[in-house]
JSON list of C-alpha atoms in Angstrom, two decimals:
[
{"chain": "A", "resi": 201, "resn": "UNK", "atom": "CA", "xyz": [85.87, 78.18, 124.00]},
{"chain": "A", "resi": 202, "resn": "UNK", "atom": "CA", "xyz": [85.23, 80.95, 121.42]},
{"chain": "A", "resi": 203, "resn": "UNK", "atom": "CA", "xyz": [85.78, 78.86, 118.25]},
{"chain": "A", "resi": 204, "resn": "UNK", "atom": "CA", "xyz": [85.06, 80.25, 114.74]},
{"chain": "A", "resi": 205, "resn": "UNK", "atom": "CA", "xyz": [85.16, 78.24, 111.60]},
{"chain": "A", "resi": 206, "resn": "UNK", "atom": "CA", "xyz": [84.98, 79.12, 107.99]},
{"chain": "A", "resi": 207, "resn": "UNK", "atom": "CA", "xyz": [83.89, 77.05, 105.00]},
{"chain": "A", "resi": 208, "resn": "UNK", "atom": "CA", "xyz": [85.43, 76.28, 102.44]},
{"chain": "A", "resi": 209, "resn": "UNK", "atom": "CA", "xyz": [89.03, 76.81, 103.38]},
{"chain": "A", "resi": 210, "resn": "UNK", "atom": "CA", "xyz": [89.96, 77.27, 99.94]},
{"chain": "A", "resi": 211, "resn": "UNK", "atom": "CA", "xyz": [88.04, 77.71, 96.53]},
{"chain": "A", "resi": 212, "resn": "UNK", "atom": "CA", "xyz": [89.06, 78.09, 92.97]},
{"chain": "A", "resi": 213, "resn": "UNK", "atom": "CA", "xyz": [86.46, 79.40, 90.50]},
{"chain": "A", "resi": 214, "resn": "UNK", "atom": "CA", "xyz": [86.13, 80.76, 87.12]},
{"chain": "A", "resi": 215, "resn": "UNK", "atom": "CA", "xyz": [85.73, 84.30, 86.47]},
{"chain": "A", "resi": 216, "resn": "UNK", "atom": "CA", "xyz": [82.08, 85.36, 86.48]},
{"chain": "A", "resi": 217, "resn": "UNK", "atom": "CA", "xyz": [80.89, 82.95, 88.88]},
{"chain": "A", "resi": 218, "resn": "UNK", "atom": "CA", "xyz": [79.74, 83.48, 92.49]},
{"chain": "A", "resi": 219, "resn": "UNK", "atom": "CA", "xyz": [81.23, 82.12, 95.48]},
{"chain": "A", "resi": 220, "resn": "UNK", "atom": "CA", "xyz": [79.57, 81.78, 98.99]},
{"chain": "A", "resi": 221, "resn": "UNK", "atom": "CA", "xyz": [81.83, 81.68, 102.11]},
{"chain": "A", "resi": 222, "resn": "UNK", "atom": "CA", "xyz": [80.37, 80.66, 105.56]},
{"chain": "A", "resi": 223, "resn": "UNK", "atom": "CA", "xyz": [81.46, 81.87, 109.00]},
{"chain": "A", "resi": 224, "resn": "UNK", "atom": "CA", "xyz": [80.13, 80.09, 112.02]},
{"chain": "A", "resi": 225, "resn": "UNK", "atom": "CA", "xyz": [80.70, 80.62, 115.63]},
{"chain": "A", "resi": 226, "resn": "UNK", "atom": "CA", "xyz": [80.62, 77.11, 117.05]},
{"chain": "A", "resi": 227, "resn": "UNK", "atom": "CA", "xyz": [80.32, 77.59, 120.89]},
{"chain": "A", "resi": 228, "resn": "UNK", "atom": "CA", "xyz": [78.91, 81.10, 121.27]},
{"chain": "A", "resi": 229, "resn": "UNK", "atom": "CA", "xyz": [76.36, 83.41, 119.98]},
{"chain": "A", "resi": 230, "resn": "UNK", "atom": "CA", "xyz": [78.05, 86.04, 117.78]},
{"chain": "A", "resi": 231, "resn": "UNK", "atom": "CA", "xyz": [76.00, 89.18, 117.87]},
{"chain": "A", "resi": 232, "resn": "UNK", "atom": "CA", "xyz": [78.57, 90.94, 115.52]},
{"chain": "A", "resi": 233, "resn": "UNK", "atom": "CA", "xyz": [80.65, 89.39, 112.85]},
{"chain": "A", "resi": 234, "resn": "UNK", "atom": "CA", "xyz": [83.27, 91.14, 110.65]},
{"chain": "A", "resi": 235, "resn": "UNK", "atom": "CA", "xyz": [84.70, 90.24, 107.37]},
{"chain": "A", "resi": 236, "resn": "UNK", "atom": "CA", "xyz": [88.16, 91.02, 106.31]},
{"chain": "A", "resi": 237, "resn": "UNK", "atom": "CA", "xyz": [90.09, 90.77, 103.25]},
{"chain": "A", "resi": 238, "resn": "UNK", "atom": "CA", "xyz": [93.88, 90.22, 103.37]},
{"chain": "A", "resi": 239, "resn": "UNK", "atom": "CA", "xyz": [96.21, 90.32, 100.19]},
{"chain": "A", "resi": 240, "resn": "UNK", "atom": "CA", "xyz": [99.58, 88.51, 100.33]},
{"chain": "A", "resi": 241, "resn": "UNK", "atom": "CA", "xyz": [101.93, 90.09, 102.88]},
{"chain": "A", "resi": 242, "resn": "UNK", "atom": "CA", "xyz": [99.50, 92.84, 103.64]},
{"chain": "A", "resi": 243, "resn": "UNK", "atom": "CA", "xyz": [97.39, 93.55, 106.54]},
{"chain": "A", "resi": 244, "resn": "UNK", "atom": "CA", "xyz": [93.86, 92.85, 107.28]},
{"chain": "A", "resi": 245, "resn": "UNK", "atom": "CA", "xyz": [91.39, 95.39, 105.67]},
{"chain": "A", "resi": 246, "resn": "UNK", "atom": "CA", "xyz": [87.92, 95.37, 107.02]},
{"chain": "A", "resi": 247, "resn": "UNK", "atom": "CA", "xyz": [85.17, 94.93, 104.36]},
{"chain": "A", "resi": 248, "resn": "UNK", "atom": "CA", "xyz": [81.98, 95.14, 106.44]},
{"chain": "A", "resi": 249, "resn": "UNK", "atom": "CA", "xyz": [80.47, 94.71, 109.81]},
{"chain": "A", "resi": 250, "resn": "UNK", "atom": "CA", "xyz": [77.30, 92.65, 110.27]},
{"chain": "A", "resi": 251, "resn": "UNK", "atom": "CA", "xyz": [74.90, 92.47, 113.23]},
{"chain": "A", "resi": 252, "resn": "UNK", "atom": "CA", "xyz": [72.39, 89.68, 113.52]},
{"chain": "A", "resi": 253, "resn": "UNK", "atom": "CA", "xyz": [69.25, 90.48, 111.85]},
{"chain": "A", "resi": 254, "resn": "UNK", "atom": "CA", "xyz": [70.27, 93.70, 110.34]},
{"chain": "A", "resi": 255, "resn": "UNK", "atom": "CA", "xyz": [71.86, 94.98, 107.10]},
{"chain": "A", "resi": 256, "resn": "UNK", "atom": "CA", "xyz": [75.69, 94.94, 107.10]},
{"chain": "A", "resi": 257, "resn": "UNK", "atom": "CA", "xyz": [77.73, 97.99, 107.37]},
{"chain": "A", "resi": 258, "resn": "UNK", "atom": "CA", "xyz": [80.26, 98.32, 104.47]},
{"chain": "A", "resi": 259, "resn": "UNK", "atom": "CA", "xyz": [83.67, 100.10, 104.58]},
{"chain": "A", "resi": 260, "resn": "UNK", "atom": "CA", "xyz": [84.19, 102.91, 102.06]},
{"chain": "A", "resi": 261, "resn": "UNK", "atom": "CA", "xyz": [85.18, 101.56, 98.83]},
{"chain": "A", "resi": 262, "resn": "UNK", "atom": "CA", "xyz": [83.64, 98.13, 99.26]},
{"chain": "A", "resi": 263, "resn": "UNK", "atom": "CA", "xyz": [80.92, 97.42, 96.90]},
{"chain": "A", "resi": 264, "resn": "UNK", "atom": "CA", "xyz": [77.76, 96.10, 98.74]},
{"chain": "A", "resi": 265, "resn": "UNK", "atom": "CA", "xyz": [76.27, 94.73, 95.54]},
{"chain": "A", "resi": 266, "resn": "UNK", "atom": "CA", "xyz": [79.44, 92.56, 94.76]},
{"chain": "A", "resi": 267, "resn": "UNK", "atom": "CA", "xyz": [80.11, 91.46, 98.26]},
{"chain": "A", "resi": 268, "resn": "UNK", "atom": "CA", "xyz": [76.87, 90.27, 99.69]},
{"chain": "A", "resi": 269, "resn": "UNK", "atom": "CA", "xyz": [76.74, 89.59, 103.42]},
{"chain": "A", "resi": 270, "resn": "UNK", "atom": "CA", "xyz": [74.04, 87.99, 105.40]},
{"chain": "A", "resi": 271, "resn": "UNK", "atom": "CA", "xyz": [74.02, 87.22, 109.13]},
{"chain": "A", "resi": 272, "resn": "UNK", "atom": "CA", "xyz": [70.63, 85.62, 109.39]},
{"chain": "A", "resi": 273, "resn": "UNK", "atom": "CA", "xyz": [71.40, 83.79, 112.76]},
{"chain": "A", "resi": 274, "resn": "UNK", "atom": "CA", "xyz": [73.60, 84.24, 115.80]},
{"chain": "A", "resi": 275, "resn": "UNK", "atom": "CA", "xyz": [75.90, 81.48, 114.70]},
{"chain": "A", "resi": 276, "resn": "UNK", "atom": "CA", "xyz": [76.25, 82.08, 110.94]},
{"chain": "A", "resi": 277, "resn": "UNK", "atom": "CA", "xyz": [77.21, 84.91, 108.55]},
{"chain": "A", "resi": 278, "resn": "UNK", "atom": "CA", "xyz": [77.84, 84.41, 104.82]},
{"chain": "A", "resi": 279, "resn": "UNK", "atom": "CA", "xyz": [79.77, 86.61, 102.38]},
{"chain": "A", "resi": 280, "resn": "UNK", "atom": "CA", "xyz": [78.91, 85.88, 98.67]},
{"chain": "A", "resi": 281, "resn": "UNK", "atom": "CA", "xyz": [81.38, 87.31, 96.21]},
{"chain": "A", "resi": 282, "resn": "UNK", "atom": "CA", "xyz": [79.07, 87.81, 93.03]},
{"chain": "A", "resi": 283, "resn": "UNK", "atom": "CA", "xyz": [80.76, 87.85, 89.47]},
{"chain": "A", "resi": 284, "resn": "UNK", "atom": "CA", "xyz": [84.13, 87.15, 90.92]},
{"chain": "A", "resi": 285, "resn": "UNK", "atom": "CA", "xyz": [87.23, 88.49, 88.95]},
{"chain": "A", "resi": 286, "resn": "UNK", "atom": "CA", "xyz": [90.74, 87.61, 89.22]},
{"chain": "A", "resi": 287, "resn": "UNK", "atom": "CA", "xyz": [91.36, 90.79, 91.19]},
{"chain": "A", "resi": 288, "resn": "UNK", "atom": "CA", "xyz": [89.05, 89.52, 93.84]},
{"chain": "A", "resi": 289, "resn": "UNK", "atom": "CA", "xyz": [91.38, 86.60, 94.55]},
{"chain": "A", "resi": 290, "resn": "UNK", "atom": "CA", "xyz": [92.45, 87.05, 98.32]},
{"chain": "A", "resi": 291, "resn": "UNK", "atom": "CA", "xyz": [92.33, 85.36, 101.67]},
{"chain": "A", "resi": 292, "resn": "UNK", "atom": "CA", "xyz": [88.90, 86.27, 103.17]},
{"chain": "A", "resi": 293, "resn": "UNK", "atom": "CA", "xyz": [88.67, 86.09, 107.13]},
{"chain": "A", "resi": 294, "resn": "UNK", "atom": "CA", "xyz": [85.69, 86.56, 109.37]},
{"chain": "A", "resi": 295, "resn": "UNK", "atom": "CA", "xyz": [85.83, 87.28, 112.97]},
{"chain": "A", "resi": 296, "resn": "UNK", "atom": "CA", "xyz": [82.92, 87.09, 115.56]},
{"chain": "A", "resi": 297, "resn": "UNK", "atom": "CA", "xyz": [82.16, 88.66, 118.88]},
{"chain": "A", "resi": 298, "resn": "UNK", "atom": "CA", "xyz": [79.66, 87.87, 121.40]},
{"chain": "A", "resi": 299, "resn": "UNK", "atom": "CA", "xyz": [77.31, 90.10, 123.34]},
{"chain": "A", "resi": 300, "resn": "UNK", "atom": "CA", "xyz": [78.92, 92.22, 126.02]},
{"chain": "A", "resi": 301, "resn": "UNK", "atom": "CA", "xyz": [82.44, 91.22, 124.62]},
{"chain": "A", "resi": 302, "resn": "UNK", "atom": "CA", "xyz": [84.90, 93.34, 123.05]},
{"chain": "A", "resi": 303, "resn": "UNK", "atom": "CA", "xyz": [87.22, 90.37, 121.79]},
{"chain": "A", "resi": 304, "resn": "UNK", "atom": "CA", "xyz": [86.95, 89.35, 118.21]},
{"chain": "A", "resi": 305, "resn": "UNK", "atom": "CA", "xyz": [87.85, 85.72, 117.32]},
{"chain": "A", "resi": 306, "resn": "UNK", "atom": "CA", "xyz": [88.94, 84.98, 114.01]},
{"chain": "A", "resi": 307, "resn": "UNK", "atom": "CA", "xyz": [87.98, 82.14, 111.63]},
{"chain": "A", "resi": 308, "resn": "UNK", "atom": "CA", "xyz": [90.79, 80.25, 109.83]},
{"chain": "A", "resi": 309, "resn": "UNK", "atom": "CA", "xyz": [90.16, 82.19, 106.57]},
{"chain": "A", "resi": 310, "resn": "UNK", "atom": "CA", "xyz": [89.17, 81.18, 103.05]},
{"chain": "A", "resi": 311, "resn": "UNK", "atom": "CA", "xyz": [91.70, 81.51, 100.28]},
{"chain": "A", "resi": 312, "resn": "UNK", "atom": "CA", "xyz": [89.74, 82.42, 97.07]},
{"chain": "A", "resi": 313, "resn": "UNK", "atom": "CA", "xyz": [91.48, 82.22, 93.70]},
{"chain": "A", "resi": 314, "resn": "UNK", "atom": "CA", "xyz": [89.54, 83.39, 90.49]},
{"chain": "A", "resi": 315, "resn": "UNK", "atom": "CA", "xyz": [90.84, 82.20, 87.19]},
{"chain": "B", "resi": 45, "resn": "UNK", "atom": "CA", "xyz": [88.79, 107.57, 110.81]},
{"chain": "B", "resi": 46, "resn": "UNK", "atom": "CA", "xyz": [91.24, 105.73, 112.69]},
{"chain": "B", "resi": 47, "resn": "UNK", "atom": "CA", "xyz": [94.92, 105.27, 111.33]},
{"chain": "B", "resi": 48, "resn": "UNK", "atom": "CA", "xyz": [97.31, 103.00, 113.00]},
{"chain": "B", "resi": 49, "resn": "UNK", "atom": "CA", "xyz": [101.07, 102.90, 111.82]},
{"chain": "B", "resi": 50, "resn": "UNK", "atom": "CA", "xyz": [103.30, 100.02, 112.98]},
{"chain": "B", "resi": 51, "resn": "UNK", "atom": "CA", "xyz": [107.09, 99.85, 113.03]},
{"chain": "B", "resi": 52, "resn": "UNK", "atom": "CA", "xyz": [109.41, 98.09, 112.22]},
{"chain": "B", "resi": 53, "resn": "UNK", "atom": "CA", "xyz": [107.94, 96.04, 109.18]},
{"chain": "B", "resi": 54, "resn": "UNK", "atom": "CA", "xyz": [110.52, 93.47, 109.71]},
{"chain": "B", "resi": 55, "resn": "UNK", "atom": "CA", "xyz": [112.47, 92.52, 112.87]},
{"chain": "B", "resi": 56, "resn": "UNK", "atom": "CA", "xyz": [115.16, 89.82, 113.20]},
{"chain": "B", "resi": 57, "resn": "UNK", "atom": "CA", "xyz": [116.52, 88.73, 116.65]},
{"chain": "B", "resi": 58, "resn": "UNK", "atom": "CA", "xyz": [118.41, 86.07, 118.08]},
{"chain": "B", "resi": 59, "resn": "UNK", "atom": "CA", "xyz": [116.86, 83.39, 120.11]},
{"chain": "B", "resi": 60, "resn": "UNK", "atom": "CA", "xyz": [116.75, 84.77, 123.71]},
{"chain": "B", "resi": 61, "resn": "UNK", "atom": "CA", "xyz": [116.93, 88.32, 122.81]},
{"chain": "B", "resi": 62, "resn": "UNK", "atom": "CA", "xyz": [114.00, 90.73, 123.31]},
{"chain": "B", "resi": 63, "resn": "UNK", "atom": "CA", "xyz": [111.79, 92.04, 120.55]},
{"chain": "B", "resi": 64, "resn": "UNK", "atom": "CA", "xyz": [109.79, 95.55, 120.53]},
{"chain": "B", "resi": 65, "resn": "UNK", "atom": "CA", "xyz": [107.27, 96.41, 118.12]},
{"chain": "B", "resi": 66, "resn": "UNK", "atom": "CA", "xyz": [105.71, 100.03, 118.14]},
{"chain": "B", "resi": 67, "resn": "UNK", "atom": "CA", "xyz": [102.34, 101.36, 116.89]},
{"chain": "B", "resi": 68, "resn": "UNK", "atom": "CA", "xyz": [100.74, 104.82, 116.93]},
{"chain": "B", "resi": 69, "resn": "UNK", "atom": "CA", "xyz": [97.16, 105.74, 116.46]},
{"chain": "B", "resi": 70, "resn": "UNK", "atom": "CA", "xyz": [95.43, 108.79, 115.39]},
{"chain": "B", "resi": 71, "resn": "UNK", "atom": "CA", "xyz": [91.99, 108.80, 117.05]},
{"chain": "B", "resi": 72, "resn": "UNK", "atom": "CA", "xyz": [91.97, 109.83, 120.59]},
{"chain": "B", "resi": 73, "resn": "UNK", "atom": "CA", "xyz": [88.80, 108.17, 121.24]},
{"chain": "B", "resi": 74, "resn": "UNK", "atom": "CA", "xyz": [90.13, 104.78, 120.74]},
{"chain": "B", "resi": 75, "resn": "UNK", "atom": "CA", "xyz": [90.17, 102.61, 123.78]},
{"chain": "B", "resi": 76, "resn": "UNK", "atom": "CA", "xyz": [90.98, 99.07, 123.04]},
{"chain": "B", "resi": 77, "resn": "UNK", "atom": "CA", "xyz": [94.37, 97.83, 121.63]},
{"chain": "B", "resi": 78, "resn": "UNK", "atom": "CA", "xyz": [94.83, 94.29, 120.86]},
{"chain": "B", "resi": 79, "resn": "UNK", "atom": "CA", "xyz": [97.84, 92.54, 119.45]},
{"chain": "B", "resi": 80, "resn": "UNK", "atom": "CA", "xyz": [97.32, 89.45, 117.11]},
{"chain": "B", "resi": 81, "resn": "UNK", "atom": "CA", "xyz": [99.94, 86.84, 115.89]},
{"chain": "B", "resi": 82, "resn": "UNK", "atom": "CA", "xyz": [99.67, 85.37, 112.57]},
{"chain": "B", "resi": 83, "resn": "UNK", "atom": "CA", "xyz": [101.44, 82.43, 111.09]},
{"chain": "B", "resi": 84, "resn": "UNK", "atom": "CA", "xyz": [101.60, 81.92, 107.33]},
{"chain": "B", "resi": 85, "resn": "UNK", "atom": "CA", "xyz": [98.32, 80.95, 106.01]},
{"chain": "B", "resi": 86, "resn": "UNK", "atom": "CA", "xyz": [96.52, 80.89, 109.28]},
{"chain": "B", "resi": 87, "resn": "UNK", "atom": "CA", "xyz": [94.10, 83.04, 111.38]},
{"chain": "B", "resi": 88, "resn": "UNK", "atom": "CA", "xyz": [95.40, 85.83, 113.38]},
{"chain": "B", "resi": 89, "resn": "UNK", "atom": "CA", "xyz": [95.43, 84.70, 117.14]},
{"chain": "B", "resi": 90, "resn": "UNK", "atom": "CA", "xyz": [94.91, 87.22, 119.87]},
{"chain": "B", "resi": 91, "resn": "UNK", "atom": "CA", "xyz": [97.97, 87.23, 122.09]},
{"chain": "B", "resi": 92, "resn": "UNK", "atom": "CA", "xyz": [97.46, 90.19, 124.51]},
{"chain": "B", "resi": 93, "resn": "UNK", "atom": "CA", "xyz": [95.18, 93.43, 124.65]},
{"chain": "B", "resi": 94, "resn": "UNK", "atom": "CA", "xyz": [95.14, 96.48, 126.68]},
{"chain": "B", "resi": 95, "resn": "UNK", "atom": "CA", "xyz": [92.54, 98.88, 127.46]},
{"chain": "B", "resi": 96, "resn": "UNK", "atom": "CA", "xyz": [92.75, 102.65, 127.97]},
{"chain": "B", "resi": 97, "resn": "UNK", "atom": "CA", "xyz": [92.47, 102.64, 131.61]},
{"chain": "B", "resi": 98, "resn": "UNK", "atom": "CA", "xyz": [95.83, 100.91, 132.16]},
{"chain": "B", "resi": 99, "resn": "UNK", "atom": "CA", "xyz": [99.19, 101.81, 130.96]},
{"chain": "B", "resi": 100, "resn": "UNK", "atom": "CA", "xyz": [100.79, 98.24, 131.18]},
{"chain": "B", "resi": 101, "resn": "UNK", "atom": "CA", "xyz": [99.82, 94.57, 131.03]},
{"chain": "B", "resi": 102, "resn": "UNK", "atom": "CA", "xyz": [101.96, 91.47, 131.20]},
{"chain": "B", "resi": 103, "resn": "UNK", "atom": "CA", "xyz": [101.40, 87.85, 130.35]},
{"chain": "B", "resi": 104, "resn": "UNK", "atom": "CA", "xyz": [104.48, 85.72, 130.87]},
{"chain": "B", "resi": 105, "resn": "UNK", "atom": "CA", "xyz": [106.93, 86.65, 128.21]},
{"chain": "B", "resi": 106, "resn": "UNK", "atom": "CA", "xyz": [104.72, 89.18, 126.51]},
{"chain": "B", "resi": 107, "resn": "UNK", "atom": "CA", "xyz": [103.90, 92.63, 127.72]},
{"chain": "B", "resi": 108, "resn": "UNK", "atom": "CA", "xyz": [102.08, 95.71, 126.18]},
{"chain": "B", "resi": 109, "resn": "UNK", "atom": "CA", "xyz": [102.53, 99.20, 127.20]},
{"chain": "B", "resi": 110, "resn": "UNK", "atom": "CA", "xyz": [100.20, 102.13, 126.26]},
{"chain": "B", "resi": 111, "resn": "UNK", "atom": "CA", "xyz": [100.76, 105.99, 126.31]},
{"chain": "B", "resi": 112, "resn": "UNK", "atom": "CA", "xyz": [97.67, 107.62, 125.90]},
{"chain": "B", "resi": 113, "resn": "UNK", "atom": "CA", "xyz": [99.11, 111.10, 125.76]},
{"chain": "B", "resi": 114, "resn": "UNK", "atom": "CA", "xyz": [101.37, 110.13, 122.90]},
{"chain": "B", "resi": 115, "resn": "UNK", "atom": "CA", "xyz": [98.93, 107.79, 121.36]},
{"chain": "B", "resi": 116, "resn": "UNK", "atom": "CA", "xyz": [101.41, 104.95, 121.00]},
{"chain": "B", "resi": 117, "resn": "UNK", "atom": "CA", "xyz": [101.43, 101.43, 122.35]},
{"chain": "B", "resi": 118, "resn": "UNK", "atom": "CA", "xyz": [104.03, 98.69, 122.05]},
{"chain": "B", "resi": 119, "resn": "UNK", "atom": "CA", "xyz": [104.58, 95.02, 122.29]},
{"chain": "B", "resi": 120, "resn": "UNK", "atom": "CA", "xyz": [107.53, 93.49, 124.12]},
{"chain": "B", "resi": 121, "resn": "UNK", "atom": "CA", "xyz": [108.39, 89.88, 123.72]},
{"chain": "B", "resi": 122, "resn": "UNK", "atom": "CA", "xyz": [111.26, 88.82, 126.16]},
{"chain": "B", "resi": 123, "resn": "UNK", "atom": "CA", "xyz": [113.46, 85.60, 125.94]},
{"chain": "B", "resi": 124, "resn": "UNK", "atom": "CA", "xyz": [112.26, 85.12, 122.30]},
{"chain": "B", "resi": 125, "resn": "UNK", "atom": "CA", "xyz": [112.15, 81.60, 120.81]},
{"chain": "B", "resi": 126, "resn": "UNK", "atom": "CA", "xyz": [111.78, 80.20, 117.18]},
{"chain": "B", "resi": 127, "resn": "UNK", "atom": "CA", "xyz": [108.07, 79.58, 117.70]},
{"chain": "B", "resi": 128, "resn": "UNK", "atom": "CA", "xyz": [107.63, 83.41, 118.15]},
{"chain": "B", "resi": 129, "resn": "UNK", "atom": "CA", "xyz": [108.42, 83.77, 114.65]},
{"chain": "B", "resi": 130, "resn": "UNK", "atom": "CA", "xyz": [105.21, 85.17, 112.88]},
{"chain": "B", "resi": 131, "resn": "UNK", "atom": "CA", "xyz": [103.64, 88.23, 111.63]},
{"chain": "B", "resi": 132, "resn": "UNK", "atom": "CA", "xyz": [102.40, 90.55, 114.34]},
{"chain": "B", "resi": 133, "resn": "UNK", "atom": "CA", "xyz": [99.61, 93.03, 113.95]},
{"chain": "B", "resi": 134, "resn": "UNK", "atom": "CA", "xyz": [98.50, 95.83, 116.44]},
{"chain": "B", "resi": 135, "resn": "UNK", "atom": "CA", "xyz": [95.01, 97.18, 116.14]},
{"chain": "B", "resi": 136, "resn": "UNK", "atom": "CA", "xyz": [92.88, 99.89, 117.82]},
{"chain": "B", "resi": 137, "resn": "UNK", "atom": "CA", "xyz": [89.31, 100.23, 118.30]},
{"chain": "B", "resi": 138, "resn": "UNK", "atom": "CA", "xyz": [86.80, 102.35, 120.21]},
{"chain": "B", "resi": 139, "resn": "UNK", "atom": "CA", "xyz": [84.69, 99.94, 122.42]},
{"chain": "B", "resi": 140, "resn": "UNK", "atom": "CA", "xyz": [81.31, 100.93, 123.86]},
{"chain": "B", "resi": 141, "resn": "UNK", "atom": "CA", "xyz": [79.91, 97.89, 125.44]},
{"chain": "B", "resi": 142, "resn": "UNK", "atom": "CA", "xyz": [80.35, 95.29, 122.47]},
{"chain": "B", "resi": 143, "resn": "UNK", "atom": "CA", "xyz": [82.77, 94.81, 119.82]},
{"chain": "B", "resi": 144, "resn": "UNK", "atom": "CA", "xyz": [83.62, 97.53, 117.43]},
{"chain": "B", "resi": 145, "resn": "UNK", "atom": "CA", "xyz": [85.67, 97.59, 114.17]},
{"chain": "B", "resi": 146, "resn": "UNK", "atom": "CA", "xyz": [89.36, 97.01, 114.45]},
{"chain": "B", "resi": 147, "resn": "UNK", "atom": "CA", "xyz": [91.87, 99.20, 112.55]},
{"chain": "B", "resi": 148, "resn": "UNK", "atom": "CA", "xyz": [95.02, 97.09, 111.82]},
{"chain": "B", "resi": 149, "resn": "UNK", "atom": "CA", "xyz": [98.59, 98.25, 111.59]},
{"chain": "B", "resi": 150, "resn": "UNK", "atom": "CA", "xyz": [100.52, 97.08, 108.66]},
{"chain": "B", "resi": 151, "resn": "UNK", "atom": "CA", "xyz": [102.36, 94.29, 110.46]},
{"chain": "B", "resi": 152, "resn": "UNK", "atom": "CA", "xyz": [105.70, 93.10, 111.59]},
{"chain": "B", "resi": 153, "resn": "UNK", "atom": "CA", "xyz": [107.37, 90.15, 110.47]},
{"chain": "B", "resi": 154, "resn": "UNK", "atom": "CA", "xyz": [109.27, 88.71, 113.39]},
{"chain": "B", "resi": 155, "resn": "UNK", "atom": "CA", "xyz": [112.06, 86.38, 112.62]},
{"chain": "B", "resi": 156, "resn": "UNK", "atom": "CA", "xyz": [113.78, 84.57, 115.56]},
{"chain": "B", "resi": 157, "resn": "UNK", "atom": "CA", "xyz": [117.00, 83.12, 114.57]},
{"chain": "B", "resi": 158, "resn": "UNK", "atom": "CA", "xyz": [119.00, 80.31, 116.49]}
]
């Protein structure tokens, strides 16, 4: 149980384009989803927290207009990187947690490369 | 906000030896401390967690200890095996019913040599 998937697993795009990443909880309802970014050989940095049906809460320094998060259902959250630039290249990982649970289950991550 | 420090950044042990990774946290309100194992290019996987109402928890070769007064917690791996080689992250969070954001340590790269 507690499986989280992400799509795509990797994506290469040109500078200036937008990229959408999906995060799905496959066998449970995720009331809360988290989006992290991880640069090579570094730790996971929380970007934002999203609760189903409400606006995401962004961490300090994360531009909400650049990283659009939607959590429209209890099994799906999306992260859209708008007008991507090479410095946005990173490993993006989501995690999900169900109601009355304090455990976060991580997705497999999406490697974004912006040329 | 919460700040988590983790040491050492790299650790090399021989197969069969024990490995210890230590973390300290700054926010005394934190009450949930998970440990994650991440292999290269893969997702972090929860290996053990501890809540602030206990001082120690063990699961086979893995144990975690928590000292609330000193605000530090440690991961202990005994009888290490090559498949234990990975990056380990500690994290801290304040939980009040449902999941709350995790603050991660900087990670420890564990290498188990034959």
